[in-house]
């Protein structure tokens, strides 16, 4: 039963990261359609970048501590990419260059979202597999 709770915790953390990346994508889409100005959009995106990185780190550690090695290995490239962006100080959106970088930022977050959805599908599969295995 503890394995099911571990998968549920991982599922909730994964949904939190997906929600944050989706929020960033919505802000970028609003900026493209001129529903929001670049200062507010950059401020909103920059305010959730570090929580995204922290939750992704917690997710990776949760996979590791609950014994889901394969999922931990799958989430390491995303964590490495976030750490690389943070150490190079490229994790925040620059307001002055925001219009020039909107397409790049949007593609970056779409790639992150796709990667997270793949992790979500695999996580749901393993959660269901664990529940069905414990029923027997």
Short mmCIF file of N, CA and C in Angstrom, two decimals:
data_model
loop_
_atom_site.label_atom_id
_atom_site.label_comp_id
_atom_site.label_asym_id
_atom_site.label_seq_id
_atom_site.Cartn_x
_atom_site.Cartn_y
_atom_site.Cartn_z
N UNK A 1 0.81 -1.19 0.00
CA UNK A 1 0.00 0.00 0.00
C UNK A 1 0.86 1.26 0.00
N UNK A 2 2.03 1.18 0.62
CA UNK A 2 2.90 2.36 0.65
C UNK A 2 3.41 2.71 -0.74
N UNK A 3 3.53 1.70 -1.59
CA UNK A 3 3.96 1.97 -2.96
C UNK A 3 2.91 2.79 -3.71
N UNK A 4 1.64 2.52 -3.46
CA UNK A 4 0.57 3.29 -4.09
C UNK A 4 0.61 4.74 -3.62
N UNK A 5 0.85 4.94 -2.32
CA UNK A 5 0.94 6.31 -1.80
C UNK A 5 2.15 7.04 -2.38
N UNK A 6 3.24 6.31 -2.60
CA UNK A 6 4.41 6.91 -3.24
C UNK A 6 4.10 7.36 -4.65
N UNK A 7 3.39 6.51 -5.40
CA UNK A 7 3.01 6.88 -6.76
C UNK A 7 2.05 8.06 -6.77
N UNK A 8 1.13 8.10 -5.80
CA UNK A 8 0.20 9.23 -5.73
C UNK A 8 0.92 10.53 -5.41
N UNK A 9 1.90 10.47 -4.51
CA UNK A 9 2.71 11.65 -4.21
C UNK A 9 3.45 12.12 -5.45
N UNK A 10 4.06 11.18 -6.16
CA UNK A 10 4.78 11.53 -7.39
C UNK A 10 3.83 12.09 -8.44
N UNK A 11 2.64 11.53 -8.52
CA UNK A 11 1.64 12.02 -9.47
C UNK A 11 1.25 13.46 -9.15
N UNK A 12 1.04 13.76 -7.87
CA UNK A 12 0.66 15.13 -7.49
C UNK A 12 1.79 16.12 -7.75
N UNK A 13 3.03 15.73 -7.47
CA UNK A 13 4.15 16.61 -7.78
C UNK A 13 4.29 16.84 -9.28
N UNK A 14 4.08 15.79 -10.04
CA UNK A 14 4.15 15.91 -11.50
C UNK A 14 3.05 16.81 -12.04
N UNK A 15 1.86 16.70 -11.47
CA UNK A 15 0.77 17.58 -11.90
C UNK A 15 1.05 19.03 -11.53
N UNK A 16 1.72 19.26 -10.40
CA UNK A 16 2.08 20.63 -10.01
C UNK A 16 3.06 21.24 -11.01
N UNK A 17 4.05 20.46 -11.43
CA UNK A 17 5.01 20.97 -12.41
C UNK A 17 4.32 21.23 -13.74
N UNK A 18 3.43 20.34 -14.15
CA UNK A 18 2.69 20.54 -15.40
C UNK A 18 1.83 21.80 -15.30
N UNK A 19 1.20 22.03 -14.16
CA UNK A 19 0.39 23.23 -13.97
C UNK A 19 1.22 24.51 -14.08
N UNK A 20 2.42 24.49 -13.51
CA UNK A 20 3.28 25.67 -13.56
C UNK A 20 3.74 25.94 -14.99
N UNK A 21 4.14 24.90 -15.70
CA UNK A 21 4.58 25.09 -17.09
C UNK A 21 3.40 25.53 -17.95
N UNK A 22 2.21 24.99 -17.69
CA UNK A 22 1.02 25.43 -18.42
C UNK A 22 0.69 26.89 -18.15
N UNK A 23 0.87 27.33 -16.90
CA UNK A 23 0.66 28.74 -16.55
C UNK A 23 1.63 29.63 -17.32
N UNK A 24 2.87 29.19 -17.42
CA UNK A 24 3.86 29.97 -18.18
C UNK A 24 3.49 30.05 -19.66
N UNK A 25 3.01 28.94 -20.20
CA UNK A 25 2.59 28.94 -21.61
C UNK A 25 1.39 29.85 -21.84
N UNK A 26 0.45 29.87 -20.91
CA UNK A 26 -0.69 30.77 -21.04
C UNK A 26 -0.26 32.22 -21.00
N UNK A 27 0.69 32.55 -20.15
CA UNK A 27 1.20 33.92 -20.11
C UNK A 27 1.88 34.29 -21.41
N UNK A 28 2.64 33.38 -21.98
CA UNK A 28 3.29 33.66 -23.26
C UNK A 28 2.27 33.82 -24.38
N UNK A 29 1.22 33.03 -24.35
CA UNK A 29 0.16 33.16 -25.36
C UNK A 29 -0.58 34.47 -25.20
N UNK A 30 -0.84 34.87 -23.96
CA UNK A 30 -1.48 36.17 -23.73
C UNK A 30 -0.61 37.31 -24.20
N UNK A 31 0.69 37.18 -24.07
CA UNK A 31 1.60 38.22 -24.53
C UNK A 31 1.57 38.31 -26.06
N UNK A 32 1.52 37.17 -26.71
CA UNK A 32 1.48 37.17 -28.18
C UNK A 32 0.22 37.82 -28.73
N UNK A 33 -0.88 37.65 -28.02
CA UNK A 33 -2.15 38.21 -28.49
C UNK A 33 -2.43 39.58 -27.89
N UNK A 34 -1.46 40.16 -27.18
CA UNK A 34 -1.56 41.49 -26.59
C UNK A 34 -2.66 41.63 -25.54
N UNK A 35 -2.93 40.55 -24.80
CA UNK A 35 -3.86 40.65 -23.69
C UNK A 35 -3.16 41.12 -22.41
N UNK A 36 -1.84 41.05 -22.40
CA UNK A 36 -1.07 41.41 -21.23
C UNK A 36 0.20 42.12 -21.70
N UNK A 37 0.69 43.05 -20.91
CA UNK A 37 1.91 43.75 -21.33
C UNK A 37 3.14 42.92 -20.94
N UNK A 38 4.28 43.19 -21.56
CA UNK A 38 5.47 42.36 -21.32
C UNK A 38 5.98 42.42 -19.89
N UNK A 39 5.81 43.54 -19.22
CA UNK A 39 6.30 43.64 -17.84
C UNK A 39 5.52 42.73 -16.91
N UNK A 40 4.21 42.73 -17.02
CA UNK A 40 3.40 41.86 -16.18
C UNK A 40 3.63 40.39 -16.51
N UNK A 41 3.73 40.09 -17.80
CA UNK A 41 3.94 38.71 -18.21
C UNK A 41 5.28 38.19 -17.72
N UNK A 42 6.34 38.98 -17.88
CA UNK A 42 7.66 38.56 -17.41
C UNK A 42 7.67 38.41 -15.90
N UNK A 43 7.00 39.31 -15.21
CA UNK A 43 6.94 39.24 -13.74
C UNK A 43 6.22 37.97 -13.30
N UNK A 44 5.11 37.63 -13.95
CA UNK A 44 4.36 36.43 -13.58
C UNK A 44 5.14 35.16 -13.89
N UNK A 45 5.81 35.14 -15.04
CA UNK A 45 6.59 33.95 -15.40
C UNK A 45 7.78 33.80 -14.47
N UNK A 46 8.49 34.89 -14.20
CA UNK A 46 9.66 34.82 -13.34
C UNK A 46 9.31 34.44 -11.90
N UNK A 47 8.10 34.74 -11.48
CA UNK A 47 7.71 34.41 -10.11
C UNK A 47 7.46 32.91 -9.91
N UNK A 48 7.24 32.16 -10.98
CA UNK A 48 6.97 30.73 -10.83
C UNK A 48 8.10 29.84 -11.36
N UNK A 49 9.19 30.44 -11.85
CA UNK A 49 10.29 29.64 -12.37
C UNK A 49 10.99 28.87 -11.26
N UNK A 50 11.34 29.54 -10.19
CA UNK A 50 12.03 28.83 -9.10
C UNK A 50 11.14 27.79 -8.42
N UNK A 51 9.84 28.06 -8.18
CA UNK A 51 9.01 26.97 -7.65
C UNK A 51 8.93 25.76 -8.60
N UNK A 52 8.95 26.02 -9.91
CA UNK A 52 8.97 24.90 -10.86
C UNK A 52 10.23 24.06 -10.67
N UNK A 53 11.37 24.73 -10.52
CA UNK A 53 12.64 24.01 -10.36
C UNK A 53 12.66 23.24 -9.04
N UNK A 54 12.15 23.84 -7.99
CA UNK A 54 12.14 23.19 -6.67
C UNK A 54 11.22 21.97 -6.70
N UNK A 55 10.04 22.11 -7.28
CA UNK A 55 9.11 20.98 -7.33
C UNK A 55 9.66 19.87 -8.21
N UNK A 56 10.34 20.23 -9.31
CA UNK A 56 10.96 19.21 -10.15
C UNK A 56 12.06 18.48 -9.38
N UNK A 57 12.83 19.20 -8.59
CA UNK A 57 13.85 18.55 -7.76
C UNK A 57 13.23 17.63 -6.72
N UNK A 58 12.13 18.08 -6.10
CA UNK A 58 11.42 17.23 -5.14
C UNK A 58 10.85 15.99 -5.81
N UNK A 59 10.37 16.15 -7.04
CA UNK A 59 9.84 15.01 -7.77
C UNK A 59 10.92 13.98 -8.04
N UNK A 60 12.08 14.45 -8.48
CA UNK A 60 13.19 13.54 -8.75
C UNK A 60 13.65 12.83 -7.48
N UNK A 61 13.75 13.58 -6.37
CA UNK A 61 14.13 12.96 -5.10
C UNK A 61 13.05 12.01 -4.61
N UNK A 62 11.79 12.34 -4.85
CA UNK A 62 10.70 11.45 -4.44
C UNK A 62 10.75 10.14 -5.20
N UNK A 63 11.02 10.23 -6.50
CA UNK A 63 11.19 8.99 -7.28
C UNK A 63 12.34 8.17 -6.72
N UNK A 64 13.41 8.83 -6.35
CA UNK A 64 14.58 8.13 -5.83
C UNK A 64 14.29 7.49 -4.48
N UNK A 65 13.66 8.22 -3.57
CA UNK A 65 13.42 7.70 -2.23
C UNK A 65 12.32 6.64 -2.17
N UNK A 66 11.39 6.69 -3.12
CA UNK A 66 10.34 5.66 -3.13
C UNK A 66 10.77 4.42 -3.91
N UNK A 67 11.96 4.43 -4.45
CA UNK A 67 12.49 3.25 -5.13
C UNK A 67 12.08 3.10 -6.57
N UNK A 68 11.62 4.15 -7.19
CA UNK A 68 11.24 4.10 -8.60
C UNK A 68 12.43 4.61 -9.43
N UNK A 69 13.41 3.74 -9.59
CA UNK A 69 14.68 4.12 -10.21
C UNK A 69 14.51 4.53 -11.66
N UNK A 70 13.68 3.80 -12.38
CA UNK A 70 13.51 4.09 -13.81
C UNK A 70 12.91 5.48 -14.00
N UNK A 71 11.92 5.83 -13.20
CA UNK A 71 11.30 7.15 -13.31
C UNK A 71 12.28 8.24 -12.88
N UNK A 72 13.11 7.94 -11.90
CA UNK A 72 14.13 8.90 -11.48
C UNK A 72 15.11 9.15 -12.62
N UNK A 73 15.51 8.09 -13.30
CA UNK A 73 16.42 8.26 -14.44
C UNK A 73 15.76 9.03 -15.57
N UNK A 74 14.46 8.83 -15.76
CA UNK A 74 13.75 9.58 -16.80
C UNK A 74 13.59 11.06 -16.46
N UNK A 75 13.52 11.38 -15.18
CA UNK A 75 13.34 12.78 -14.80
C UNK A 75 14.66 13.52 -14.62
N UNK A 76 15.78 12.83 -14.62
CA UNK A 76 17.08 13.49 -14.46
C UNK A 76 17.45 14.45 -15.59
N UNK A 77 17.19 14.13 -16.87
CA UNK A 77 17.54 15.11 -17.92
C UNK A 77 16.81 16.44 -17.77
N UNK A 78 15.56 16.41 -17.36
CA UNK A 78 14.80 17.63 -17.15
C UNK A 78 15.38 18.42 -15.98
N UNK A 79 15.75 17.73 -14.92
CA UNK A 79 16.36 18.37 -13.76
C UNK A 79 17.72 18.96 -14.14
N UNK A 80 18.51 18.23 -14.92
CA UNK A 80 19.81 18.73 -15.36
C UNK A 80 19.64 19.97 -16.22
N UNK A 81 18.67 19.98 -17.11
CA UNK A 81 18.43 21.13 -17.96
C UNK A 81 18.06 22.36 -17.11
N UNK A 82 17.21 22.17 -16.13
CA UNK A 82 16.83 23.27 -15.24
C UNK A 82 18.04 23.78 -14.44
N UNK A 83 18.86 22.87 -13.94
CA UNK A 83 20.05 23.28 -13.19
C UNK A 83 21.04 24.02 -14.09
N UNK A 84 21.16 23.57 -15.32
CA UNK A 84 22.06 24.24 -16.26
C UNK A 84 21.57 25.65 -16.56
N UNK A 85 20.26 25.81 -16.77
CA UNK A 85 19.71 27.14 -16.99
C UNK A 85 19.94 28.04 -15.77
N UNK A 86 19.76 27.49 -14.59
CA UNK A 86 19.91 28.27 -13.37
C UNK A 86 21.36 28.69 -13.15
N UNK A 87 22.31 27.78 -13.36
CA UNK A 87 23.71 28.12 -13.14
C UNK A 87 24.24 29.10 -14.19
N UNK A 88 23.69 29.09 -15.37
CA UNK A 88 24.08 30.05 -16.40
C UNK A 88 23.29 31.35 -16.31
N UNK A 89 22.40 31.43 -15.34
CA UNK A 89 21.54 32.60 -15.12
C UNK A 89 20.69 32.92 -16.34
N UNK A 90 20.17 31.87 -16.98
CA UNK A 90 19.28 32.02 -18.12
C UNK A 90 17.86 31.59 -17.78
N UNK A 91 17.56 31.42 -16.51
CA UNK A 91 16.27 30.89 -16.10
C UNK A 91 15.19 31.95 -16.05
N UNK A 92 15.54 33.22 -15.93
CA UNK A 92 14.55 34.28 -15.85
C UNK A 92 14.34 34.92 -17.21
N UNK A 93 13.14 35.41 -17.43
CA UNK A 93 12.79 36.07 -18.68
C UNK A 93 13.21 37.54 -18.58
N UNK A 94 13.92 38.03 -19.59
CA UNK A 94 14.36 39.42 -19.63
C UNK A 94 13.27 40.27 -20.28
N UNK A 95 12.82 41.28 -19.57
CA UNK A 95 11.72 42.11 -20.05
C UNK A 95 12.12 42.89 -21.30
N UNK A 96 13.36 43.35 -21.37
CA UNK A 96 13.77 44.17 -22.51
C UNK A 96 13.88 43.38 -23.80
N UNK A 97 14.16 42.10 -23.71
CA UNK A 97 14.29 41.26 -24.90
C UNK A 97 13.13 40.27 -25.04
N UNK A 98 12.05 40.55 -24.35
CA UNK A 98 10.97 39.57 -24.26
C UNK A 98 10.31 39.32 -25.61
N UNK A 99 10.03 40.37 -26.38
CA UNK A 99 9.37 40.17 -27.67
C UNK A 99 10.26 39.41 -28.65
N UNK A 100 11.57 39.58 -28.54
CA UNK A 100 12.48 38.86 -29.43
C UNK A 100 12.60 37.39 -29.05
N UNK A 101 12.32 37.06 -27.81
CA UNK A 101 12.51 35.70 -27.32
C UNK A 101 11.21 34.94 -27.08
N UNK A 102 10.08 35.50 -27.46
CA UNK A 102 8.80 34.85 -27.16
C UNK A 102 8.71 33.48 -27.82
N UNK A 103 9.08 33.39 -29.08
CA UNK A 103 8.98 32.09 -29.77
C UNK A 103 9.92 31.06 -29.15
N UNK A 104 11.13 31.47 -28.81
CA UNK A 104 12.08 30.54 -28.20
C UNK A 104 11.59 30.09 -26.83
N UNK A 105 11.09 31.02 -26.04
CA UNK A 105 10.58 30.69 -24.71
C UNK A 105 9.36 29.78 -24.81
N UNK A 106 8.51 30.05 -25.78
CA UNK A 106 7.31 29.23 -25.94
C UNK A 106 7.68 27.81 -26.39
N UNK A 107 8.62 27.69 -27.33
CA UNK A 107 9.05 26.37 -27.77
C UNK A 107 9.73 25.60 -26.64
N UNK A 108 10.50 26.31 -25.83
CA UNK A 108 11.16 25.68 -24.70
C UNK A 108 10.13 25.11 -23.73
N UNK A 109 9.10 25.86 -23.44
CA UNK A 109 8.08 25.40 -22.50
C UNK A 109 7.18 24.33 -23.11
N UNK A 110 6.95 24.38 -24.41
CA UNK A 110 6.20 23.31 -25.07
C UNK A 110 6.97 22.00 -25.03
N UNK A 111 8.28 22.07 -25.22
CA UNK A 111 9.10 20.87 -25.10
C UNK A 111 9.06 20.32 -23.68
N UNK A 112 9.16 21.22 -22.68
CA UNK A 112 9.06 20.79 -21.29
C UNK A 112 7.70 20.13 -21.02
N UNK A 113 6.64 20.74 -21.54
CA UNK A 113 5.31 20.20 -21.32
C UNK A 113 5.16 18.82 -21.96
N UNK A 114 5.69 18.66 -23.17
CA UNK A 114 5.65 17.35 -23.82
C UNK A 114 6.41 16.30 -23.03
N UNK A 115 7.57 16.67 -22.55
CA UNK A 115 8.38 15.75 -21.75
C UNK A 115 7.65 15.36 -20.46
N UNK A 116 7.02 16.35 -19.83
CA UNK A 116 6.29 16.07 -18.59
C UNK A 116 5.06 15.21 -18.84
N UNK A 117 4.41 15.39 -19.96
CA UNK A 117 3.24 14.56 -20.29
C UNK A 117 3.66 13.12 -20.51
N UNK A 118 4.82 12.92 -21.14
CA UNK A 118 5.34 11.56 -21.30
C UNK A 118 5.60 10.94 -19.93
N UNK A 119 6.22 11.71 -19.03
CA UNK A 119 6.45 11.22 -17.66
C UNK A 119 5.12 10.92 -16.96
N UNK A 120 4.11 11.75 -17.20
CA UNK A 120 2.81 11.55 -16.58
C UNK A 120 2.16 10.26 -17.06
N UNK A 121 2.22 10.00 -18.35
CA UNK A 121 1.62 8.78 -18.90
C UNK A 121 2.32 7.54 -18.32
N UNK A 122 3.64 7.59 -18.27
CA UNK A 122 4.38 6.46 -17.71
C UNK A 122 4.07 6.30 -16.22
N UNK A 123 3.96 7.42 -15.52
CA UNK A 123 3.64 7.38 -14.08
C UNK A 123 2.25 6.80 -13.83
N UNK A 124 1.27 7.20 -14.64
CA UNK A 124 -0.08 6.66 -14.50
C UNK A 124 -0.09 5.16 -14.79
N UNK A 125 0.66 4.74 -15.80
CA UNK A 125 0.76 3.32 -16.12
C UNK A 125 1.31 2.55 -14.92
N UNK A 126 2.42 3.04 -14.33
CA UNK A 126 3.01 2.33 -13.20
C UNK A 126 2.13 2.39 -11.97
N UNK A 127 1.38 3.48 -11.79
CA UNK A 127 0.45 3.57 -10.67
C UNK A 127 -0.64 2.51 -10.81
N UNK A 128 -1.23 2.41 -11.99
CA UNK A 128 -2.26 1.41 -12.22
C UNK A 128 -1.71 0.00 -12.11
N UNK A 129 -0.51 -0.21 -12.61
CA UNK A 129 0.13 -1.52 -12.52
C UNK A 129 0.33 -1.91 -11.05
N UNK A 130 0.76 -0.95 -10.24
CA UNK A 130 0.98 -1.22 -8.82
C UNK A 130 -0.33 -1.52 -8.11
N UNK A 131 -1.38 -0.78 -8.41
CA UNK A 131 -2.68 -1.01 -7.77
C UNK A 131 -3.21 -2.38 -8.15
N UNK A 132 -3.14 -2.74 -9.42
CA UNK A 132 -3.64 -4.05 -9.84
C UNK A 132 -2.79 -5.19 -9.29
N UNK A 133 -1.50 -4.97 -9.15
CA UNK A 133 -0.62 -5.98 -8.61
C UNK A 133 -0.88 -6.22 -7.14
N UNK A 134 -1.21 -5.15 -6.39
CA UNK A 134 -1.48 -5.31 -4.96
C UNK A 134 -2.84 -5.91 -4.68
N UNK A 135 -3.76 -5.84 -5.65
CA UNK A 135 -5.07 -6.47 -5.47
C UNK A 135 -4.96 -7.99 -5.46
N UNK A 136 -4.02 -8.52 -6.24
CA UNK A 136 -3.90 -9.98 -6.35
C UNK A 136 -3.35 -10.62 -5.15
#
